[in-house]
mmCIF file of C-alpha atoms and ligand atoms in Angstrom:
data_model
loop_
_atom_site.group_PDB
_atom_site.id
_atom_site.type_symbol
_atom_site.label_atom_id
_atom_site.label_comp_id
_atom_site.label_asym_id
_atom_site.label_seq_id
_atom_site.Cartn_x
_atom_site.Cartn_y
_atom_site.Cartn_z
ATOM 1 C CA MET T 1 -19.993 -1.312 -9.653
ATOM 2 C CA LYS T 2 -19.619 2.564 -10.368
ATOM 3 C CA ARG T 3 -15.954 3.613 -11.405
ATOM 4 C CA ILE T 4 -13.293 4.689 -9.272
ATOM 5 C CA PRO T 5 -11.480 7.473 -10.856
ATOM 6 C CA GLU T 6 -7.876 6.450 -12.099
ATOM 7 C CA PRO T 7 -5.542 7.242 -9.056
ATOM 8 C CA LEU T 8 -2.539 8.336 -11.545
ATOM 9 C CA ILE T 9 -2.719 9.389 -15.191
ATOM 10 C CA PHE T 10 0.286 10.383 -17.061
ATOM 11 C CA THR T 11 -0.120 12.431 -20.102
ATOM 12 C CA GLY T 12 3.361 12.317 -21.191
ATOM 13 C CA LYS T 13 3.881 15.894 -19.796
ATOM 14 C CA VAL T 14 1.804 15.829 -16.590
ATOM 15 C CA LEU T 15 1.256 13.334 -14.015
ATOM 16 C CA LYS T 16 -2.490 13.805 -12.903
ATOM 17 C CA ILE T 17 -2.936 12.476 -9.346
ATOM 18 C CA LEU T 18 -6.279 12.013 -7.946
ATOM 19 C CA ASP T 19 -6.444 13.888 -4.484
ATOM 20 C CA GLN T 20 -6.970 11.382 -1.910
ATOM 21 C CA ARG T 21 -6.893 14.281 0.938
ATOM 22 C CA LYS T 22 -10.253 15.608 -0.528
ATOM 23 C CA LEU T 23 -11.956 11.777 -0.904
ATOM 24 C CA PRO T 24 -14.937 10.851 -0.493
ATOM 25 C CA PHE T 25 -15.930 14.307 -0.967
ATOM 26 C CA LYS T 26 -14.436 15.614 -4.236
ATOM 27 C CA GLU T 27 -13.114 13.928 -6.998
ATOM 28 C CA THR T 28 -10.483 16.312 -8.263
ATOM 29 C CA TYR T 29 -6.903 15.833 -9.833
ATOM 30 C CA TYR T 30 -3.424 17.444 -8.497
ATOM 31 C CA GLU T 31 -1.656 18.091 -11.674
ATOM 32 C CA ALA T 32 2.224 17.595 -11.226
ATOM 33 C CA LYS T 33 4.208 19.061 -13.861
ATOM 34 C CA THR T 34 7.776 18.325 -12.455
ATOM 35 C CA TYR T 35 9.746 15.950 -10.240
ATOM 36 C CA SER T 36 9.244 18.495 -7.159
ATOM 37 C CA ASP T 37 5.560 18.389 -7.705
ATOM 38 C CA VAL T 38 5.232 14.660 -7.498
ATOM 39 C CA LYS T 39 7.562 14.648 -4.521
ATOM 40 C CA ASN T 40 5.298 17.330 -2.584
ATOM 41 C CA ALA T 41 2.358 15.164 -3.682
ATOM 42 C CA ILE T 42 4.141 12.065 -2.291
ATOM 43 C CA LYS T 43 5.464 13.917 1.029
ATOM 44 C CA LYS T 44 1.681 15.301 1.808
ATOM 45 C CA MET T 45 -0.038 12.269 0.972
ATOM 46 C CA VAL T 46 -1.976 13.412 -2.054
ATOM 47 C CA LEU T 47 -1.743 9.817 -2.869
ATOM 48 C CA ARG T 48 -0.380 6.895 -0.748
ATOM 49 C CA GLY T 49 -0.504 3.267 -0.439
ATOM 50 C CA ALA T 50 2.999 1.188 -1.229
ATOM 51 C CA PRO T 51 2.377 0.035 -4.762
ATOM 52 C CA LEU T 52 0.856 3.455 -6.080
ATOM 53 C CA ILE T 53 3.846 5.256 -4.173
ATOM 54 C CA GLY T 54 6.314 2.986 -6.296
ATOM 55 C CA ILE T 55 4.585 4.027 -9.354
ATOM 56 C CA ALA T 56 4.523 7.849 -8.799
ATOM 57 C CA GLY T 57 7.632 7.822 -7.545
ATOM 58 C CA ALA T 58 8.641 6.449 -10.823
ATOM 59 C CA TYR T 59 7.074 9.098 -12.886
ATOM 60 C CA ALA T 60 8.688 11.839 -10.203
ATOM 61 C CA VAL T 61 12.196 10.468 -11.582
ATOM 62 C CA ILE T 62 11.060 10.582 -15.233
ATOM 63 C CA LEU T 63 9.954 14.373 -14.871
ATOM 64 C CA GLY T 64 13.468 14.920 -13.175
ATOM 65 C CA LEU T 65 15.410 12.804 -15.924
ATOM 66 C CA ARG T 66 13.633 15.055 -18.723
ATOM 67 C CA LYS T 67 15.307 17.884 -17.267
ATOM 68 C CA LYS T 68 18.837 16.444 -16.553
ATOM 69 C CA PHE T 69 19.527 12.973 -17.647
ATOM 70 C CA ASN T 70 22.229 11.465 -15.782
ATOM 71 C CA LEU T 71 22.900 9.102 -12.894
ATOM 72 C CA GLN T 72 23.836 11.767 -10.140
ATOM 73 C CA ASN T 73 20.620 13.379 -10.797
ATOM 74 C CA PHE T 74 18.908 9.866 -10.487
ATOM 75 C CA TYR T 75 20.654 9.341 -7.213
ATOM 76 C CA GLN T 76 19.907 12.764 -5.682
ATOM 77 C CA MET T 77 16.086 12.221 -6.550
ATOM 78 C CA LYS T 78 16.050 8.492 -5.459
ATOM 79 C CA ASN T 79 17.386 9.790 -2.220
ATOM 80 C CA GLU T 80 15.100 12.255 -1.688
ATOM 81 C CA LEU T 81 12.152 10.117 -2.637
ATOM 82 C CA LEU T 82 13.188 7.182 -0.211
ATOM 83 C CA SER T 83 13.358 9.611 2.559
ATOM 84 C CA LEU T 84 9.595 10.691 2.417
ATOM 85 C CA ARG T 85 7.823 7.306 2.774
ATOM 86 C CA LYS T 86 10.779 5.150 4.009
ATOM 87 C CA THR T 87 8.925 1.986 4.728
ATOM 88 C CA ALA T 88 7.082 1.500 1.606
ATOM 89 C CA TYR T 89 9.283 -0.887 -0.115
ATOM 90 C CA ASN T 90 7.658 -0.623 -3.689
ATOM 91 C CA LEU T 91 9.262 2.564 -3.851
ATOM 92 C CA HIS T 92 12.749 0.891 -3.668
ATOM 93 C CA TYR T 93 11.774 -1.771 -5.904
ATOM 94 C CA SER T 94 10.437 0.596 -8.795
ATOM 95 C CA LEU T 95 13.426 2.866 -8.264
ATOM 96 C CA LEU T 96 15.759 -0.061 -8.119
ATOM 97 C CA ARG T 97 14.430 -0.933 -11.580
ATOM 98 C CA ILE T 98 15.152 2.342 -13.138
ATOM 99 C CA GLU T 99 18.486 2.520 -11.860
ATOM 100 C CA ASN T 100 19.517 -0.722 -13.430
ATOM 101 C CA LEU T 101 18.233 0.577 -16.586
ATOM 102 C CA ILE T 102 20.228 4.007 -16.708
ATOM 103 C CA LYS T 103 23.479 2.058 -15.558
ATOM 104 C CA ASN T 104 23.049 -0.349 -18.620
ATOM 105 C CA GLY T 105 23.126 2.555 -20.843
ATOM 106 C CA ALA T 106 19.144 2.705 -21.245
ATOM 107 C CA GLU T 107 17.794 6.133 -22.862
ATOM 108 C CA PHE T 108 14.813 8.083 -21.823
ATOM 109 C CA ASP T 109 12.121 6.629 -23.893
ATOM 110 C CA GLU T 110 13.163 3.054 -22.873
ATOM 111 C CA ILE T 111 12.873 3.959 -19.003
ATOM 112 C CA LEU T 112 9.361 5.663 -19.694
ATOM 113 C CA ARG T 113 8.137 2.207 -21.164
ATOM 114 C CA GLU T 114 9.588 0.544 -17.886
ATOM 115 C CA ILE T 115 7.484 2.311 -15.812
ATOM 116 C CA SER T 116 4.233 2.048 -17.864
ATOM 117 C CA LYS T 117 5.342 -1.624 -17.741
ATOM 118 C CA ILE T 118 5.574 -1.540 -13.744
ATOM 119 C CA PHE T 119 2.081 -0.079 -13.471
ATOM 120 C CA GLU T 120 0.457 -2.491 -15.489
ATOM 121 C CA GLU T 121 2.516 -5.327 -13.879
ATOM 122 C CA GLU T 122 1.094 -4.076 -10.423
ATOM 123 C CA LYS T 123 -2.381 -4.170 -11.813
ATOM 124 C CA ARG T 124 -2.139 -7.817 -12.900
ATOM 125 C CA ARG T 125 -0.618 -8.793 -9.629
ATOM 126 C CA CYS T 126 -3.657 -7.634 -7.926
ATOM 127 C CA GLU T 127 -5.896 -9.749 -10.111
ATOM 128 C CA LEU T 128 -3.759 -12.380 -9.272
ATOM 129 C CA ILE T 129 -3.832 -11.722 -5.634
ATOM 130 C CA GLY T 130 -7.727 -11.788 -5.956
ATOM 131 C CA THR T 131 -7.775 -14.906 -7.545
ATOM 132 C CA ASN T 132 -5.379 -16.777 -5.197
ATOM 133 C CA GLY T 133 -7.374 -14.896 -2.125
ATOM 134 C CA LYS T 134 -10.532 -16.331 -3.486
ATOM 135 C CA LYS T 135 -9.216 -20.068 -2.765
ATOM 136 C CA LEU T 136 -8.918 -19.129 0.796
ATOM 137 C CA PHE T 137 -11.927 -16.866 1.317
ATOM 138 C CA SER T 138 -14.951 -18.432 -0.322
ATOM 139 C CA ARG T 139 -15.912 -19.876 3.453
ATOM 140 C CA PHE T 140 -15.697 -16.589 5.152
ATOM 141 C CA LYS T 141 -18.540 -14.088 5.578
ATOM 142 C CA ARG T 142 -17.853 -11.421 7.823
ATOM 143 C CA ILE T 143 -14.358 -9.728 6.893
ATOM 144 C CA LEU T 144 -12.087 -7.360 9.091
ATOM 145 C CA THR T 145 -9.948 -4.824 6.974
ATOM 146 C CA HIS T 146 -7.401 -2.102 7.889
ATOM 147 C CA CYS T 147 -6.281 0.919 6.084
ATOM 148 C CA ASN T 148 -6.817 1.189 2.095
ATOM 149 C CA THR T 149 -5.496 -1.559 0.078
ATOM 150 C CA GLY T 150 -7.839 -0.966 -3.198
ATOM 151 C CA LYS T 151 -7.446 0.740 -6.255
ATOM 152 C CA LEU T 152 -6.526 4.023 -4.637
ATOM 153 C CA ALA T 153 -3.487 2.178 -3.222
ATOM 154 C CA THR T 154 -2.483 0.043 -6.134
ATOM 155 C CA GLY T 155 -4.045 1.194 -9.445
ATOM 156 C CA GLY T 156 -5.320 -2.089 -9.853
ATOM 157 C CA ILE T 157 -8.218 -3.930 -8.017
ATOM 158 C CA GLY T 158 -6.214 -3.746 -4.811
ATOM 159 C CA THR T 159 -4.418 -6.601 -2.687
ATOM 160 C CA ALA T 160 -6.574 -7.437 0.448
ATOM 161 C CA LEU T 161 -9.448 -5.327 -0.988
ATOM 162 C CA GLY T 162 -8.836 -6.984 -4.232
ATOM 163 C CA VAL T 163 -9.421 -10.293 -2.219
ATOM 164 C CA ILE T 164 -12.583 -9.026 -1.127
ATOM 165 C CA TYR T 165 -13.833 -7.925 -4.426
ATOM 166 C CA LYS T 166 -13.172 -11.297 -5.964
ATOM 167 C CA THR T 167 -14.782 -13.391 -3.364
ATOM 168 C CA ARG T 168 -17.983 -10.693 -2.732
ATOM 169 C CA LYS T 169 -20.585 -12.913 -3.868
ATOM 170 C CA ASN T 170 -20.112 -14.742 -0.530
ATOM 171 C CA ILE T 171 -19.461 -11.889 1.924
ATOM 172 C CA GLU T 172 -22.206 -10.639 3.989
ATOM 173 C CA HIS T 173 -20.324 -7.899 5.369
ATOM 174 C CA VAL T 174 -17.136 -5.953 5.602
ATOM 175 C CA PHE T 175 -16.092 -4.011 8.585
ATOM 176 C CA VAL T 176 -13.979 -1.198 7.723
ATOM 177 C CA THR T 177 -11.551 0.215 10.758
ATOM 178 C CA GLU T 178 -11.101 4.092 10.458
ATOM 179 C CA THR T 179 -7.369 4.086 10.227
ATOM 180 C CA ARG T 180 -6.761 7.421 12.235
ATOM 181 C CA PRO T 181 -5.264 9.756 11.801
ATOM 182 C CA TYR T 182 -5.582 9.812 7.822
ATOM 183 C CA PHE T 183 -8.887 7.627 7.720
ATOM 184 C CA GLN T 184 -7.548 5.702 4.858
ATOM 185 C CA GLY T 185 -10.369 3.104 6.027
ATOM 186 C CA ALA T 186 -13.230 5.484 7.017
ATOM 187 C CA ARG T 187 -12.526 7.722 3.967
ATOM 188 C CA LEU T 188 -10.922 5.695 1.028
ATOM 189 C CA THR T 189 -11.880 1.915 1.659
ATOM 190 C CA ALA T 190 -15.551 3.024 2.486
ATOM 191 C CA TYR T 191 -15.661 5.221 -0.612
ATOM 192 C CA GLU T 192 -14.298 2.415 -2.670
ATOM 193 C CA LEU T 193 -16.677 -0.034 -1.095
ATOM 194 C CA SER T 194 -19.748 2.446 -1.551
ATOM 195 C CA LYS T 195 -18.949 2.055 -5.416
ATOM 196 C CA THR T 196 -20.129 -1.667 -4.918
ATOM 197 C CA LYS T 197 -22.985 -3.682 -3.832
ATOM 198 C CA ILE T 198 -20.870 -5.079 -0.759
ATOM 199 C CA PRO T 199 -22.252 -4.232 2.539
ATOM 200 C CA PHE T 200 -19.774 -2.436 4.768
ATOM 201 C CA THR T 201 -19.454 -0.565 8.447
ATOM 202 C CA ILE T 202 -17.180 1.574 9.350
ATOM 203 C CA ILE T 203 -15.942 0.849 12.954
ATOM 204 C CA LEU T 204 -13.517 2.636 15.398
ATOM 205 C CA ASP T 205 -9.910 1.539 15.424
ATOM 206 C CA SER T 206 -10.237 0.607 19.117
ATOM 207 C CA GLU T 207 -13.784 -1.404 18.390
ATOM 208 C CA SER T 208 -12.210 -4.360 16.446
ATOM 209 C CA ALA T 209 -11.127 -6.523 19.595
ATOM 210 C CA PHE T 210 -14.429 -5.949 21.196
ATOM 211 C CA LEU T 211 -16.216 -7.086 17.589
ATOM 212 C CA MET T 212 -13.702 -10.051 17.386
ATOM 213 C CA GLN T 213 -14.779 -11.067 21.059
ATOM 214 C CA GLN T 214 -18.481 -11.005 20.159
ATOM 215 C CA GLY T 215 -17.902 -13.492 17.087
ATOM 216 C CA GLU T 216 -18.659 -10.977 14.568
ATOM 217 C CA ILE T 217 -15.478 -11.530 12.580
ATOM 218 C CA ASP T 218 -14.641 -14.600 10.421
ATOM 219 C CA ALA T 219 -11.040 -13.399 9.114
ATOM 220 C CA VAL T 220 -8.987 -10.379 9.146
ATOM 221 C CA ILE T 221 -7.031 -9.034 5.840
ATOM 222 C CA VAL T 222 -4.737 -6.585 5.365
ATOM 223 C CA GLY T 223 -2.031 -5.368 2.924
ATOM 224 C CA ALA T 224 1.618 -4.810 3.393
ATOM 225 C CA ASP T 225 4.228 -1.917 2.863
ATOM 226 C CA ARG T 226 7.344 -4.341 3.501
ATOM 227 C CA ILE T 227 7.754 -7.694 4.260
ATOM 228 C CA THR T 228 11.156 -9.274 5.285
ATOM 229 C CA ASN T 229 12.794 -12.430 4.274
ATOM 230 C CA ASP T 230 11.785 -13.767 7.607
ATOM 231 C CA GLY T 231 7.852 -13.085 7.415
ATOM 232 C CA TYR T 232 7.600 -9.863 9.347
ATOM 233 C CA VAL T 233 5.246 -7.341 8.231
ATOM 234 C CA ALA T 234 5.249 -3.446 8.171
ATOM 235 C CA ASN T 235 1.889 -2.230 7.505
ATOM 236 C CA LYS T 236 -0.372 0.730 8.559
ATOM 237 C CA ILE T 237 -0.249 1.456 12.436
ATOM 238 C CA GLY T 238 -2.940 -0.612 14.241
ATOM 239 C CA THR T 239 -2.076 -3.884 12.345
ATOM 240 C CA LEU T 240 -0.054 -5.385 14.981
ATOM 241 C CA SER T 241 -3.010 -5.059 17.477
ATOM 242 C CA LEU T 242 -5.233 -6.536 15.020
ATOM 243 C CA ALA T 243 -3.224 -9.576 14.480
ATOM 244 C CA ILE T 244 -2.739 -10.076 18.312
ATOM 245 C CA CYS T 245 -6.318 -9.877 19.038
ATOM 246 C CA ALA T 246 -6.942 -12.283 16.108
ATOM 247 C CA LYS T 247 -4.850 -14.535 17.727
ATOM 248 C CA GLU T 248 -6.509 -14.214 20.973
ATOM 249 C CA PHE T 249 -9.893 -14.934 19.557
ATOM 250 C CA ASN T 250 -8.849 -17.765 17.048
ATOM 251 C CA ILE T 251 -9.370 -15.900 13.823
ATOM 252 C CA PRO T 252 -7.354 -16.403 10.858
ATOM 253 C CA PHE T 253 -4.963 -13.357 9.836
ATOM 254 C CA TYR T 254 -4.255 -12.770 6.338
ATOM 255 C CA VAL T 255 -1.587 -10.570 4.547
ATOM 256 C CA ALA T 256 -2.051 -9.879 0.695
ATOM 257 C CA ALA T 257 0.989 -8.262 -1.203
ATOM 258 C CA PRO T 258 2.476 -8.653 -4.312
ATOM 259 C CA ILE T 259 6.241 -9.712 -4.657
ATOM 260 C CA SER T 260 7.248 -6.202 -5.526
ATOM 261 C CA THR T 261 6.771 -5.658 -1.468
ATOM 262 C CA PHE T 262 8.860 -8.423 -0.336
ATOM 263 C CA ASP T 263 12.207 -6.938 0.694
ATOM 264 C CA PHE T 264 14.015 -10.424 0.153
ATOM 265 C CA ASN T 265 17.258 -8.837 1.178
ATOM 266 C CA LEU T 266 15.925 -7.868 4.815
ATOM 267 C CA ILE T 267 16.023 -10.212 7.597
ATOM 268 C CA ASN T 268 14.950 -9.368 11.529
ATOM 269 C CA TYR T 269 12.254 -6.762 11.776
ATOM 270 C CA HIS T 270 14.821 -4.172 13.441
ATOM 271 C CA ASN T 271 16.092 -3.318 10.079
ATOM 272 C CA ILE T 272 12.870 -2.188 8.675
ATOM 273 C CA PRO T 273 12.638 1.488 8.430
ATOM 274 C CA ILE T 274 9.544 2.860 10.254
ATOM 275 C CA GLU T 275 8.121 6.029 9.160
ATOM 276 C CA GLN T 276 7.193 8.674 11.818
ATOM 277 C CA ARG T 277 4.834 11.229 10.361
ATOM 278 C CA GLU T 278 4.658 14.852 11.838
ATOM 279 C CA SER T 279 2.284 14.729 14.969
ATOM 280 C CA LYS T 280 0.371 17.820 13.691
ATOM 281 C CA GLU T 281 -1.172 15.422 11.512
ATOM 282 C CA MET T 282 -2.519 13.623 14.571
ATOM 283 C CA LYS T 283 -3.808 16.715 16.103
ATOM 284 C CA GLY T 284 -6.348 17.973 13.409
ATOM 285 C CA TRP T 285 -7.495 18.107 9.856
ATOM 286 C CA GLY T 286 -7.309 21.036 7.892
ATOM 287 C CA LYS T 287 -8.079 24.115 9.846
ATOM 288 C CA THR T 288 -9.902 22.073 12.442
ATOM 289 C CA LYS T 289 -7.733 21.232 15.203
ATOM 290 C CA TRP T 290 -8.598 18.635 18.460
ATOM 291 C CA ILE T 291 -5.382 18.626 20.146
ATOM 292 C CA PRO T 292 -3.338 21.745 21.135
ATOM 293 C CA GLU T 293 -0.187 22.076 19.150
ATOM 294 C CA ASN T 294 1.913 22.525 22.148
ATOM 295 C CA TYR T 295 0.542 18.832 23.896
ATOM 296 C CA LYS T 296 3.377 16.104 23.310
ATOM 297 C CA SER T 297 2.433 13.312 20.894
ATOM 298 C CA LEU T 298 4.023 10.441 19.092
ATOM 299 C CA TYR T 299 3.210 9.178 15.488
ATOM 300 C CA PHE T 300 4.540 5.941 13.955
ATOM 301 C CA SER T 301 2.616 5.368 10.653
ATOM 302 C CA PHE T 302 3.467 1.785 10.647
ATOM 303 C CA ASP T 303 4.028 -1.053 12.827
ATOM 304 C CA ILE T 304 5.632 -4.820 12.483
ATOM 305 C CA THR T 305 3.511 -7.955 12.737
ATOM 306 C CA PRO T 306 5.680 -11.101 13.463
ATOM 307 C CA PRO T 307 5.225 -14.151 11.231
ATOM 308 C CA ASP T 308 3.522 -16.457 14.055
ATOM 309 C CA LEU T 309 0.398 -14.255 13.995
ATOM 310 C CA ILE T 310 0.024 -14.627 10.107
ATOM 311 C CA ARG T 311 -2.121 -17.663 8.481
ATOM 312 C CA TYR T 312 -0.954 -17.205 5.071
ATOM 313 C CA PHE T 313 0.639 -14.737 2.613
ATOM 314 C CA ILE T 314 -1.767 -14.044 -0.606
ATOM 315 C CA THR T 315 0.552 -13.061 -3.283
ATOM 316 C CA ASP T 316 0.441 -12.807 -7.111
ATOM 317 C CA VAL T 317 2.497 -15.917 -7.246
ATOM 318 C CA GLY T 318 0.327 -18.343 -4.660
ATOM 319 C CA ASN T 319 -0.511 -18.449 -1.251
ATOM 320 C CA PHE T 320 2.259 -19.421 1.214
ATOM 321 C CA LYS T 321 2.578 -19.757 5.000
ATOM 322 C CA PRO T 322 4.966 -17.412 6.800
ATOM 323 C CA ASN T 323 8.008 -20.038 6.855
ATOM 324 C CA GLU T 324 7.522 -20.573 2.947
ATOM 325 C CA ILE T 325 9.102 -17.276 1.881
ATOM 326 C CA GLU T 326 11.852 -18.896 0.097
ATOM 327 C CA LYS T 327 9.404 -20.280 -2.332
ATOM 328 C CA ILE T 328 8.144 -16.615 -3.063
ATOM 329 C CA LYS T 329 11.753 -15.542 -3.529
ATOM 330 C CA ARG T 330 12.310 -18.102 -6.294
ATOM 331 C CA PHE T 331 9.353 -17.027 -8.236
ATOM 332 C CA ASP T 332 11.020 -13.415 -7.418
ATOM 333 C CA SER T 333 14.396 -14.621 -9.244
ATOM 334 C CA LEU T 334 12.672 -16.454 -11.981
ATOM 335 C CA GLU T 335 10.852 -13.227 -12.702
ATOM 336 C CA LYS T 336 14.011 -11.169 -12.992
ATOM 337 C CA LYS T 337 15.594 -13.725 -15.047
ATOM 338 C CA ASN T 338 12.825 -13.679 -17.734
ATOM 339 C CA LYS T 339 12.912 -9.933 -17.737
HETATM 340 O O1 LIG X 401 0.354 5.365 4.594
HETATM 341 P P1 LIG X 401 -0.257 4.601 3.822
HETATM 342 O O2 LIG X 401 -1.968 5.168 3.349
HETATM 343 O O3 LIG X 401 0.570 4.946 2.435
HETATM 344 O O4 LIG X 401 -0.277 3.231 4.203
HETATM 345 C C1 LIG X 401 -0.903 2.204 3.303
HETATM 346 C C2 LIG X 401 -0.823 1.023 4.139
HETATM 347 O O5 LIG X 401 -0.396 0.782 4.973
HETATM 348 C C3 LIG X 401 -1.267 -0.175 3.024
HETATM 349 O O6 LIG X 401 -1.886 -1.273 3.904
HETATM 350 C C4 LIG X 401 -0.068 -0.680 2.177
HETATM 351 O O7 LIG X 401 0.347 0.338 1.766
HETATM 352 C C5 LIG X 401 -0.678 -1.690 1.228
HETATM 353 S S1 LIG X 401 -1.510 -0.853 0.153
HETATM 354 C C6 LIG X 401 -1.991 -2.027 -1.079
#
């Protein structure tokens, strides 16, 4: 397996962010020296993926706190960051951990250590998700996945993609949806898989139902941006359609996510904030435009899949049916108690 560059490197002064907008053609780093640089990178999707957004957001805050270390400055940064990618729960998760430390009188270095800890934990969680997923996935040969859930989205081996990596010996083929309009699948997941020996094919987002109908897919696995306490999953737009199609063709549908993506305080999918992005992102890429600016369009970046379409949640603390979230919550409480 060829090496995938680190998506985030913190040097102590600078956060080097692998510029995912340029992949797979160029492996270059965007150097963020200030809070605003990181904020801008998150907004413009230089980096993305819920767990990685959580880690980058934490580094943004530490750069801001270096200039002005107080709770008021923290809250201002927190509010700004949360408004940028509002569906990704991992951002709340890591900012909450920092908030609690500041409230308890922690100093700068302690917060910095906590951020490294969150980063390391996310990597470990990915490994565990992969290992747990292997227990369910060793019987599947042809897998369909959506968006990008690998190292580029997590810093670790990934969530859904982590399961694919850990089961790679049995896998005959991975079907990768393009994931318009940012092409997380066609550019990023394909880039990651191209570094391995796992055979893969990029498909149109709209091609999935037909492939399922043709009997080409054994299982579908996706990641998550936020999971409610009653098992609703917010994930990249197109996930809901995949889950509905999978049900129609009797194909098991799995969601792989760390417990840091579970929003245990939230019930009812109506309460999930769904990010809507600027429609200009739909209308072109760089200088190339394929839809005129004045044509009206609508771009929800995420959708919500109900629990009855999900076979299992594959998490770092085990595999659970959607009606077993209380068990995952117990692990979360235990983890928090042992911290
Ligand atoms: O808009 P993105 O690229 O940040 O969306 C990413 C996804 O939807 C992923 O599936 C999700 O964050 C899980 S990544 C482990």
